[in-house]
Structures are given as structure tokens and as C-alpha cells.
Amino acid sequence: MAPPTTQLQGGAAAIEAILQKATNPDSDFRYMALNDLSALAGASLLTPLSAKLEADVTSTIFKLIDDPNSSVRVMAVRTLAALAPHLAVRNIEIVIERLASLLATQVKDKEYLRDLACSGVRGVASALPSGERTGGWVVEMVGKWMAALAKEPLETIQSDILDTVAELLLRHGRSSVLKHASGPAFLASLRPAALAITTNARPALRKRAGTLLATIHPFLAADAALLTLDALVADIVAGKGGDDVSKSHMATIGALLRAPGVAFPSDRMAPLVNVFVGVASKVDADAMDADDEDDDNYDQDTAAATGSNELREAALLAIDAAIARYPSESPVLAVVPIAVAAVQHDPNYMYDEDQDGDRIGTPVGGEPADDAMDAEDEAADQDDEEDEDDEDDAGYSDDEDVSWKVRRAAARLLSTIITSRGDLAAELVPLIGPVLTRRFEEREEGVRNEVLGTYAALLGAAIAQGPESPAALAIKSHRTMFHRRFKKYVLLSKSAATRQQGFAVLQAALVAFDWSHVRDSAAAAWSLAVAQALGTVPGLALAGAGAAATTIKMDALAFTGAWARYRPMTAMGETPTSLVVPAASAAILADAVLRSGVTDAYYKVAAAAYRVASDLVPALVAHENNGMLKGMMDAAQDVMGVAAADEEVKDAALSLLAEIVADGGDRVAPVYADKAKWGAVLAKRLANELARLSATRAITTIIERGPAVVDVSALVPEVAPEFVANLRKQARSVREASLQALMAVLSAYPAAVTPQLANQTLTEAAQLLVDEDLALTALALKLSSMVLSSAGAALGAVAGTAASATLPAMLKLITSPLVASAPPALAALTSAFGVVSMVDASAFAPALVPANMYTAVQSVKGGQPAVQAKVLASIARSAGGNVNAATLVGELVAAVNGGQVLAILTLGELGRSVDLTTVGIPSLLTAVMAQYTAEADTVRSAAAYAAGAMAAGAPRAYLPVLLQGIQAPATGALGHRARYLNMLALKQVLVSAAEIPDMAHYEDGLWEALFAVSASSAAAAASAAAAATAASATTTTPVNAAGESGESARLLIAECLGRIATLKPERYVPDIVQRMAASDATGAADVRVSSMGALKYMFAHGSPVVDAALAPHLAALVARIRDPVLQVRRAALSAMQAAAHARPHVLLRPVVDGADKSVLLFDTMLALVVSETVVRPELIREVIMGPYKHRIDDGLDARRMAFEIIVTVSSSARLIPAMRSRTGPLLDAVQRGISDLQDVQLLAYLALSKLAAAAPAAVLVRIDSMVDAFAKVTINATTKKDALKQDIERAGELARAALRAVASVARALGGYSGDAAAGDAKSTSVASSSTAAVPAVVVQGAPKLSEFIGAVARSPLAHEWQAAEQMAIGGVGVVVGSGLDPSAMEIS
């Protein structure tokens, strides 16, 4: 729209001036007057209009609707739409009524008025506010328009009327019409009228009637959609109206299937799809019969062929809609042959019979690189080049040939099948893969790109099943055929769009075909394709200047980088370092990147090219291509000297330079010869404020390789002081990088660090020894340790700084409770004290004497005992002869007898690394275990920890004592407590099991003892509870029977069993399975609970060896989710949660079900998990407490764990492809969950957020049916007058969780603009207006959700909604509060 020509603002005077110009005889003036008025209204520059002025404006515009000039008429309608929000509601209704009255105009040559009336109503009606009044008015107007439809003689006007009615109902059906008393009945009356039009002789009317049906059915009763479906299907089966009507009916059914809020019974999908399959099959058979009868029939009856193709397309599109909506319920495998045949349907073009290149059955280990095969391919390539021009010239294109529509629909259908049923990849790859590969020769560009996209989806589905899955092995057998045909028909295509799509396919093919086995001839073809895309090899023109050329360059560079970085995965999951880019290909790629990529005018392309060049460096170094490396170094250094170059480009160039120097080293001539030059460039970039971070990282990369690779000792004195100075910078990333750089310097060039520089380093590092950022603290501690340990003769110069700055900061860290929960910082702190103890600095700083440090640490006020003990043990171990071991241990034992926690823990930490039996003090373990009876829980826990640590250091002496304590009969509460503490001690032993050489002697004994305790845990818990009751009457010692002898003991047993089983999984996993099976007969549920807990630990801390041991038993383990005992089901769910989180690939293994059919373990597990989300009335009991009755749901924990699994599955990149075909049951579970108890609701909302991100199309269909549940806990939530503060807080937490879920769903479904989605989130709250109430966020296809969002934005919850939007748009918040920790042994 042009800007307003008038300079006045939108006041009364300006409007009067515009109205005056609108009456000018010159049509140009009238047009510009309307344009000015429309621009003022659109820019919100109009001041409130008076009633008279509103009337004058609308009257003038209506006169211009019948203007002789057509441009003025169209602009008049547009102006009405722009002006409508500024009018009073009654005036909007009057405008629409006047527009509607134009439908009655039957004057000759005035048909355009009826057309403009429809357009005007669609534009103006959006300004009407929601409500009952608008609903009644819409009912009245739609009724008049439907009556006018029967009298309208022109098809175009009839189509406009139907479009207008559909748009009115789409905008106001749910928000207004349904709120009016007559609304529901009126909407129901439209269904038969629209259904009757679907058999009209005019195709345009049938199409719009189908749109109208899809619009109104979300507002009708559930059975209405089924009645419509049955009527349409009956017409199709009976052939009523011929093929044209059948085609329209199938399009209507597709629209109904895609319509949100319209649901069909799942058992109706298979028969429905079979009807469509029958139509497509019949059309195909008829076409074949026609071809057999006479080859000339197609030319004689083009119209019939066109109709058949369109009917077949409609059938395929309808099948596509059904499978997209109901993937699990549709007969997918029965559809595949129909789609495969259709994607090859091109009766009017004769393709080459290129059988020589169609080799299926490539060995999985790679292609045979024999000379005969290469010669054969070279000859074929020459033929291809000779025929290339002929093929392009013969690209048959006939405007009357619409068979391409069939192929396009079939390709889309196959893509839908692949993406929605990834679990069937093993069956789909052999059926679809070879056909799609042959269809690379497709003559229509749009269809060819659809085929390529479908093939990429097939590759992705095969990869998602795992590298050794049947699908992955099957796709690898197509490698040779793929290389041959992809090169000929895609890489050599004259279409830039095809080649661009080809690079996306190649990226997926990297992993699917394992390019470590690609032949040199194929690799050369890919290299040339990249060079052609970058414009360095003649033969194929780029897409032209601008965005198209840039896009294909970026895609080519992305593929090149992925190829250079690709490393094949071994059977054990490790990535070897072998390169996969051959020498010739590396040279071609590097040349293209160097000549065209890094010199590109667009900075994004240039920066990407430099990054890709960095990826190519290892291959160039390995192939000793010094010339190319020299060129890259020169280009990188040159661009860093260009002041106008973008900083992103310079940073990428700097990374390239560092990669060449670090990988090549002094053995590469360009690196050695130009050392002074590139050294000066690095130093200059380090001094640059903007480049400081990237320069620090680049120099660190070089220094870390060490002087044996590249000697940069001359550079260190210049850059090291800069690193020290950067430790004071505010940017955390700069400080972190500087710490790592200084550690690299001290490791590679310690002699280059002068005493002055060492002092400065210690001083600056000491400033970072705070608990505000423990990650940086750990690095600073390591750096300080390295400075002291490498000081040598300069120790005297740095000892004073260490004593005055470093040591006080380290002592202060001991008082921080955060250090104990940060293992890296704790390990660095203890190591730093050990290093200081080993340094003989007594002559320079008495504070650094080990004995003095020991006393200082011991006397720290407010110190954390766990941290103090580790530090004291580190000092004692490192001091060596400076500390008398016997004296120290004797002092500790005396303190232990007094119940001092610090002494107990210190003795344990010493015993972990030193065999205390050699000290000469007897009964050390007895002294520690005597504290089991202490009154304080902290003393008892410390004693158990110390006993376990001592047993880890001296297993032969102490481990049998712990085993005896576990096996001893437990009598009374104190006896059960002692056993529990002994098991805590055993856990400490198992933590260090890998470091104990004699551990194998004790594993079997511990294994049996733990299972023996597990089998008797139920009786023990009851006995302990009774003993606790008796003890409470006779002693003041607190005994927590439930905590130390009940559930906590069972969890501890499970963890210990899991740790032992992880040591030798091939031995203990079968034993676990056997014991669980035996416990079914004996009824020992506790054995099964402990066994599942052990398996949970193994899943959470697994390895490839553990996976191999678990593989044969996974189906039996998953089946435990339906165990008859509730506690076992909870334990099984907890174990599956750990598997889904830490080892998702194990769930993708195929297993054999009860019908001897191979299915994915994931499918079996998911079905069982969903069954646990249902509320079970038999698990709900009522407890009477005085005058009150409480309902206790024993199944709550199982439902909560089931939803935790759903959340994890929906968040896992490995499991999402398999999950997408099971979204229906998952959404059913979520819909139940958001109406469950609050603990389940919170997880259900989180699961909905994750599902929306993973499968937005499936969520879109169901989301409107969940809006009532959202409203119940948010805008419609009620609080009792006597509600407690805790209840109010819980209700607020639930409301916020619901709003976060809604915001996340809206974002996933495209409800936010591009700017908002990019992170520029602004408030979407809108104030209520007398003229309009526009929803804050509009989700296309979910009107009820959009209406709810608008209501929330105008409610008292607006502030919470804005916060939820910020979290959703920023990508945070949807995972907050899950609290899922697979390593935690919680099986309650």
C-alpha cells in the first residue's frame, strides 16, 4: 500500500479533506483519496470518529464501490476492511448488511457488485467482537447468504458466497455462533446443505462445499463427522456422479481428516484407506488395459487420461491425510505397493533402461574397488555425458499431461509413511529404496525434488534404527545404485533447486551409506558437485546472483564440512580417527573453498567457507598437500589484515590458521617457513578487544600440541602476559579460555614462565577462587597447582604469593557448602592442597609447611566436614616423611572414640588410599563401627562412610568384616540399623571397586548376601517397626525403622547389586533374570523390586558391554511393567525411565512378541507405559482419621513415573522418530493426565510441551479438545475462601505449568511471528476494545486454543502468560521442574 499523500494526521479535518478529494471527477484522485484513508487506518493514525463522520465516510466509500473505474472499486473494498476496526460495532454490522444487500443486484453488467460484496464481507467481518450478539448476527447473515446462493446464476459468485460463509464461521463459529441460543442447531442445519452441494455438477462448488464441511464439523457433535464420512464413502463406492464427484469427495474427506477438532473412530481408518486403495488400484488397472489395447488411445482421449490421473491423485492425497492423522491405525504396508507403482507412473515418456548402474546388493563392508567395476562405471559416465544434452532436450513437457501430479502425490505419501511409521523402516527400505533411486531421473523438477526429499527421509529413518539394524543394513545394499544414478541425474542436473536438494540427501547418505567405504570415483563426483556449486568448475551455471546462489553455496559447504568431519562408528560405539576424504577429493574441495568460498562477498558464506576449510585440514595434512595448506594460510592471514572484513569471517579464518599450525606442525613447510608471520598475526589478534576470545582459543590449540609438533616457544613470552591480564576481564568466556591457555603454556613450556609472570598468575588466579563460579574455580585451582609444581628454582619467588593469596582463598573454599556438591572443584581443591604439601616451601613460607596447613585446615571455622576430611587426607598423603603416620592415626582414633565426625571422615579418607593395617594400630575398623550406635545420625553416617573407605583400601582385612555384618541375623531395630550401615559402607567399597585388585574374590559372596537380605526385607521391615515401637518406650535413642530398614534399605540393596552387576554383566544379568522368574513362584516381590533397581542402575551407568549382556533379556524386563505387584511395576517403570534417558538405543532393538512377530522393544514398552497412566479405582482407598475421610491413591507414583517416561521419550533425539508413529496413545495419556491429580498434571503439561515440539501435526489435531482442561486450572480456577496458603501456592504452580505448556504448544504450532520466534519476544497482551478483541497469538487450525490464549492475555494471569511466552520463545522453561535424575535410586 502506498503511503498517505496527505501530510495531515487522521483528525476530522484530514478526513474531510480526503472525502472532498474522493468526489473528484478524476479517477486518479478518487483512488488516491481511498489509498490515503486506508493508509491512515492501517497505521492507526485515525483519531476516534464521530457518529456523523463515520456515516459520511462509509456512505462515500459505498458510492465508490460502484465507481466506473475498476481500480477504484477494488480500493474501496480494501478501505472498508482497513477502516472497520475504527467503527462502532453497530456500524460494522450496518456495513456488512449493506454489502450483503448488493448480492440482490441483478442489473446487467453489474455482476461485479456481487463479487465485491463477498470480498468486502470477508474483510470487514474480522473486526466484529466475539460474543453472543455477534453469533446471532452471523447466524442471520449466513442464513441470508445461503438463501442467495440458490438464486445466484453465476458460478464465480456462488463460489465467493461459499468462501465467505466458510470464513465467517471459521472466525466466529466457536467464539460467537456457539454462544448464541440458535447457533448449534443452525450449524447442524448447514451440514446437509453443504453435503448436497458436494454432488453439484460444478467442480468449483464441490471443492468449496468440502471446505465448508471441514469448517463446520469441529463445531458439531462427534457423530456428525461419521455420518458425513459414511455418506461420502457410499457415493465413492457406488460411483455416484462419476469420477469427478469421487475426486471431490476424496478431497473433502482429506480436509475432514486434517481439520482440528474432528475425530473419527480409529477402527474406521483401515476400511476407509482400503476404499481409497481400491480407487487408486482400479484407475491403475484401467490405464494399463487402455495401454495394452492401443498405444494411440492416450492421444485420442487426453481428457479421459487427465481425469484418471486426477482421480488417482485425489485417492493418494486422501490416503496421505489418513495416514498422517492415524498412522498406527492405517494399513500402511498395504498402501506401499500402490504408492510405489504411482511414483513410477509416467506413461508418456520413455526413460533409459540404465540397468548397468542399478546394482542392488552392495556388500555392507563397502563397494568392491576392482578395476573392472571402475572401468565399467567410467564407460557409463562417458555415455551419460554424450547423452546429457539429448536427455535435457528431450525433457517431454506437455501442458495436457498431468501424470506428474500422480507421481508428486505418491512421493508425498511415501514421505508421510516413512516419517510417521519409522518403526517399519526395516520393511520399507527394501520396498521403497530402489524405486526412489530409479526415480532420480524424474523429468519434472517439482516431482524430482519431492522424490529426493522422500529419499532423505528414508535414509534418516534407517539411521534412526541404529547402525546395525536391519533397516541400516538394507539401505547400505543400495550404495552402488545410489552413487551411480545420483551422480547422473542429480549432481549433473541443470536445475539449481535439484542440486540444492541433492546436498541435503548427501548429508543423510554420509552416515547411512558409511562413506568410509566410498570408492574414489564416487568421491570425485561429490567433490566436483561442490566445486560446481561454488562456481569454480565450469559446466553448470549457478542459480544466479542473490539469495538462490547463496543458498546453494551454503548447502554445498554444509555437506562438505559434514563429509570432512564424518568418522564411521565401530561396533563398540567408538569413533576411529581414520579419514574418509580421498586425496584427490580433498584437493578439489579445498581448491573450491579457497578460490570461491572464502572470497565470497556475503560474509556468511565466507565464514562458512573458512570453517569448512578447517574441517579439511586433517585430510590435507594426511595427504601432504602443502601447496593447498600454504594457500589457506595466506588467505587466512590476508583477511585478518582487512579492516572492512566482518569479525565472524576473521574469527573463522583465525581458527583455520590455528588448525593448520596445530595439525601440520613444523613438518609442514608453510607452517615452519612462515612462523614469524603467523605468530605476529596471532599476537595482534590477541590484543584486539573483539578478537581476544577466538585468538586465545586458537593459540591454546597450537600450544597444546607441544613443542614436538610445533615449537612456539618464541611466541609464549609475548602472549602469556596477555593471558594473565585477561583473567581480570569481565567476560567469563575470556577468563575461562585464558585459564586453559595458561595451563597449556605451563604444560608445554614451563621454562618460559618467569618468576614475575608466575607471581602475577597466582595473584590473578586467587581472585577466582570463590564459590560463585565453581567451574572457573576448578580451573584456577589447577592452574595454581601447576604454577607451584613447576616453579623449581623460582619457588622462593612465588611462595610468598601462595601463602598470602592462594592459601587463604583455598581455606575459605572449605567453608562453602557448594564445593562438596561439585566434584570437579572438590577434586581440584584436594589436589591443590596435596601439591602445596609436596612442595618444600618451609624455608620461604611457614604457612605452607604441611603440619601448619594440616592444623589450619583442621581449625577452619564453619568448615564442611566432608571437604575438610578429603583435604586433610590429601595433605597427610602428600607430606610423606613430614608427617608421622602412626601418630596421626592414633590422634584420629582418639577423636573417633569421642564421636568427632571430622576425625571419622578423615580416617576413612586416609584409609581409602593407604592400607591402615600397616600402621600398627589394631582394631581401627572396630573403633569406627562402634559409632554405629551413636545418637547423632551424622556420626552414624560418617562411620559407615569411613568403614567402607577403609575396606576399599584394605579389602583383605576389612571387607570380610562388612560382609559378616550384612549376613548376620538382624535382631531388633538396632540390629537392622547396623546392617543398613554396613550396606552403606559396602556401597563405598563398590564405588572404588574398579581400583581394588582383589575385588573378584568377594563379588559372589556379596551378591548372594545382598539377595538374601532382599528376600527377607519385608519381614525385617515389620520386625523393625515393632522393635522401634518398643524401643521408643525404653530409650531416648531415635530409631527410624522405616528409613533404615525398610524402603531405604531396599534402594541401597538395589544400587549395590547394580554396581556389582556392572563389573561383570555377562555373569550377573542372567542371574538377575533367573531370580526374578523364580520369585514369581515364591511370591518374593522384594527380590523382583531389588532386581529391577539393579537393572535401573545398569541402564543409568551402562556401557556397550552392559548393553550386550542385557540384549537377550530386554523383552522379559520390559514385561515387568505389568507385574501383578504394584511395587514391582513402579520399579520396572523407574528402570525403563533410566533406559530411555541414558541408553535409548537399547529400546530400539527388535524383539519377538507372543505371535512370533518381530516388533520394536520400544513399541512394547510404550504400550505398557501408556496403560499405567490410567487411574485404577482398585488402588484408591479411603482412610478415616477422626471426623475426616482421606482418599489415598496408591497408583499415583506409578502414573507419575509413566509420565516421566513419556517426557523423556518425547525429548530423546534417538526415540522421537519411533515415537511419532505412537502419538495417538501418548496424547490420550496426556489428555487423561491433565485432568488427574496435581503431581500427574504437572508432568502431563510438560509431556504436552515435548510432544508438541516432536510431533506438532499430531498435537494440532487434538489441542482444541484440551482447552477446557487448561481453562479449568487457569482463567476458570476457583479458590475456596478458607484455602490454606499452601493450597493457593500449589494452584498457582499448576496454572503456571499449564500456561508454559500452552505457550510451548503455540510456539511449536507456529503461533508466533518470525521476530518473536527469533527471540525478540514482546508482550502479547492486548487491551479489550469496544470494537475488536483479537487473540494475542493465533494458532492456525486451533481456533479454540487461540481464543483461550486471547482470554488469558486479557485476564489477571496476563503477567504469568507473558513470562510463559518468554520462556517458550527462548526455548527454556519446558523442562524446568521435571526433576528427572536417572542415576537416583528412587523406586518408591
Short mmCIF file of C-alpha atoms in Angstrom, two decimals, residues 590 593-595 598-599 610 613 617 620 625-642 645 649-650 652-661 668-679 681:
data_model
loop_
_atom_site.label_atom_id
_atom_site.label_comp_id
_atom_site.label_asym_id
_atom_site.label_seq_id
_atom_site.Cartn_x
_atom_site.Cartn_y
_atom_site.Cartn_z
CA ALA A 590 39.92 -27.29 -0.79
CA VAL A 593 36.57 -23.44 -0.94
CA LEU A 594 39.75 -21.39 -1.32
CA ARG A 595 39.03 -19.90 -4.73
CA VAL A 598 36.40 -17.61 1.32
CA THR A 599 36.32 -14.75 -1.20
CA TYR A 610 36.71 -20.83 6.39
CA ALA A 613 38.48 -25.30 5.28
CA VAL A 617 42.88 -29.54 7.16
CA LEU A 620 45.22 -32.17 3.52
CA ASN A 625 49.14 -31.26 0.22
CA ASN A 626 51.44 -28.45 1.32
CA GLY A 627 50.54 -26.22 -1.58
CA MET A 628 46.89 -26.08 -0.60
CA LEU A 629 47.79 -25.58 3.06
CA LYS A 630 50.01 -22.67 2.07
CA GLY A 631 47.18 -21.09 0.12
CA MET A 632 44.81 -21.46 3.05
CA MET A 633 47.31 -19.91 5.45
CA ASP A 634 47.87 -16.95 3.15
CA ALA A 635 44.12 -16.41 2.69
CA ALA A 636 43.51 -16.55 6.44
CA GLN A 637 46.30 -14.10 7.22
CA ASP A 638 45.28 -11.74 4.45
CA VAL A 639 41.65 -11.46 5.51
CA MET A 640 42.64 -10.74 9.11
CA GLY A 641 44.51 -7.70 7.82
CA VAL A 642 41.44 -6.28 6.06
CA ALA A 645 36.16 -7.70 6.87
CA VAL A 649 34.93 -14.09 8.98
CA LYS A 650 38.12 -13.11 10.79
CA ALA A 652 36.75 -18.34 11.28
CA ALA A 653 39.98 -17.51 9.44
CA LEU A 654 41.87 -17.45 12.74
CA SER A 655 40.52 -20.89 13.59
CA LEU A 656 41.68 -22.13 10.19
CA LEU A 657 45.17 -20.78 10.79
CA ALA A 658 45.34 -22.45 14.20
CA GLU A 659 44.11 -25.74 12.77
CA ILE A 660 46.78 -25.77 10.07
CA VAL A 661 49.55 -24.95 12.52
CA VAL A 668 54.63 -28.88 7.12
CA ALA A 669 56.80 -26.44 5.22
CA PRO A 670 54.33 -23.47 5.18
CA VAL A 671 54.00 -23.63 8.96
CA TYR A 672 57.74 -23.76 9.58
CA ALA A 673 58.74 -21.20 6.99
CA ASP A 674 56.17 -18.54 7.94
CA LYS A 675 56.33 -18.96 11.72
CA ALA A 676 57.25 -15.34 12.39
CA LYS A 677 54.49 -14.09 10.12
CA TRP A 678 51.60 -16.11 11.53
CA GLY A 679 52.96 -15.68 15.05
CA VAL A 681 49.13 -12.29 13.34
#
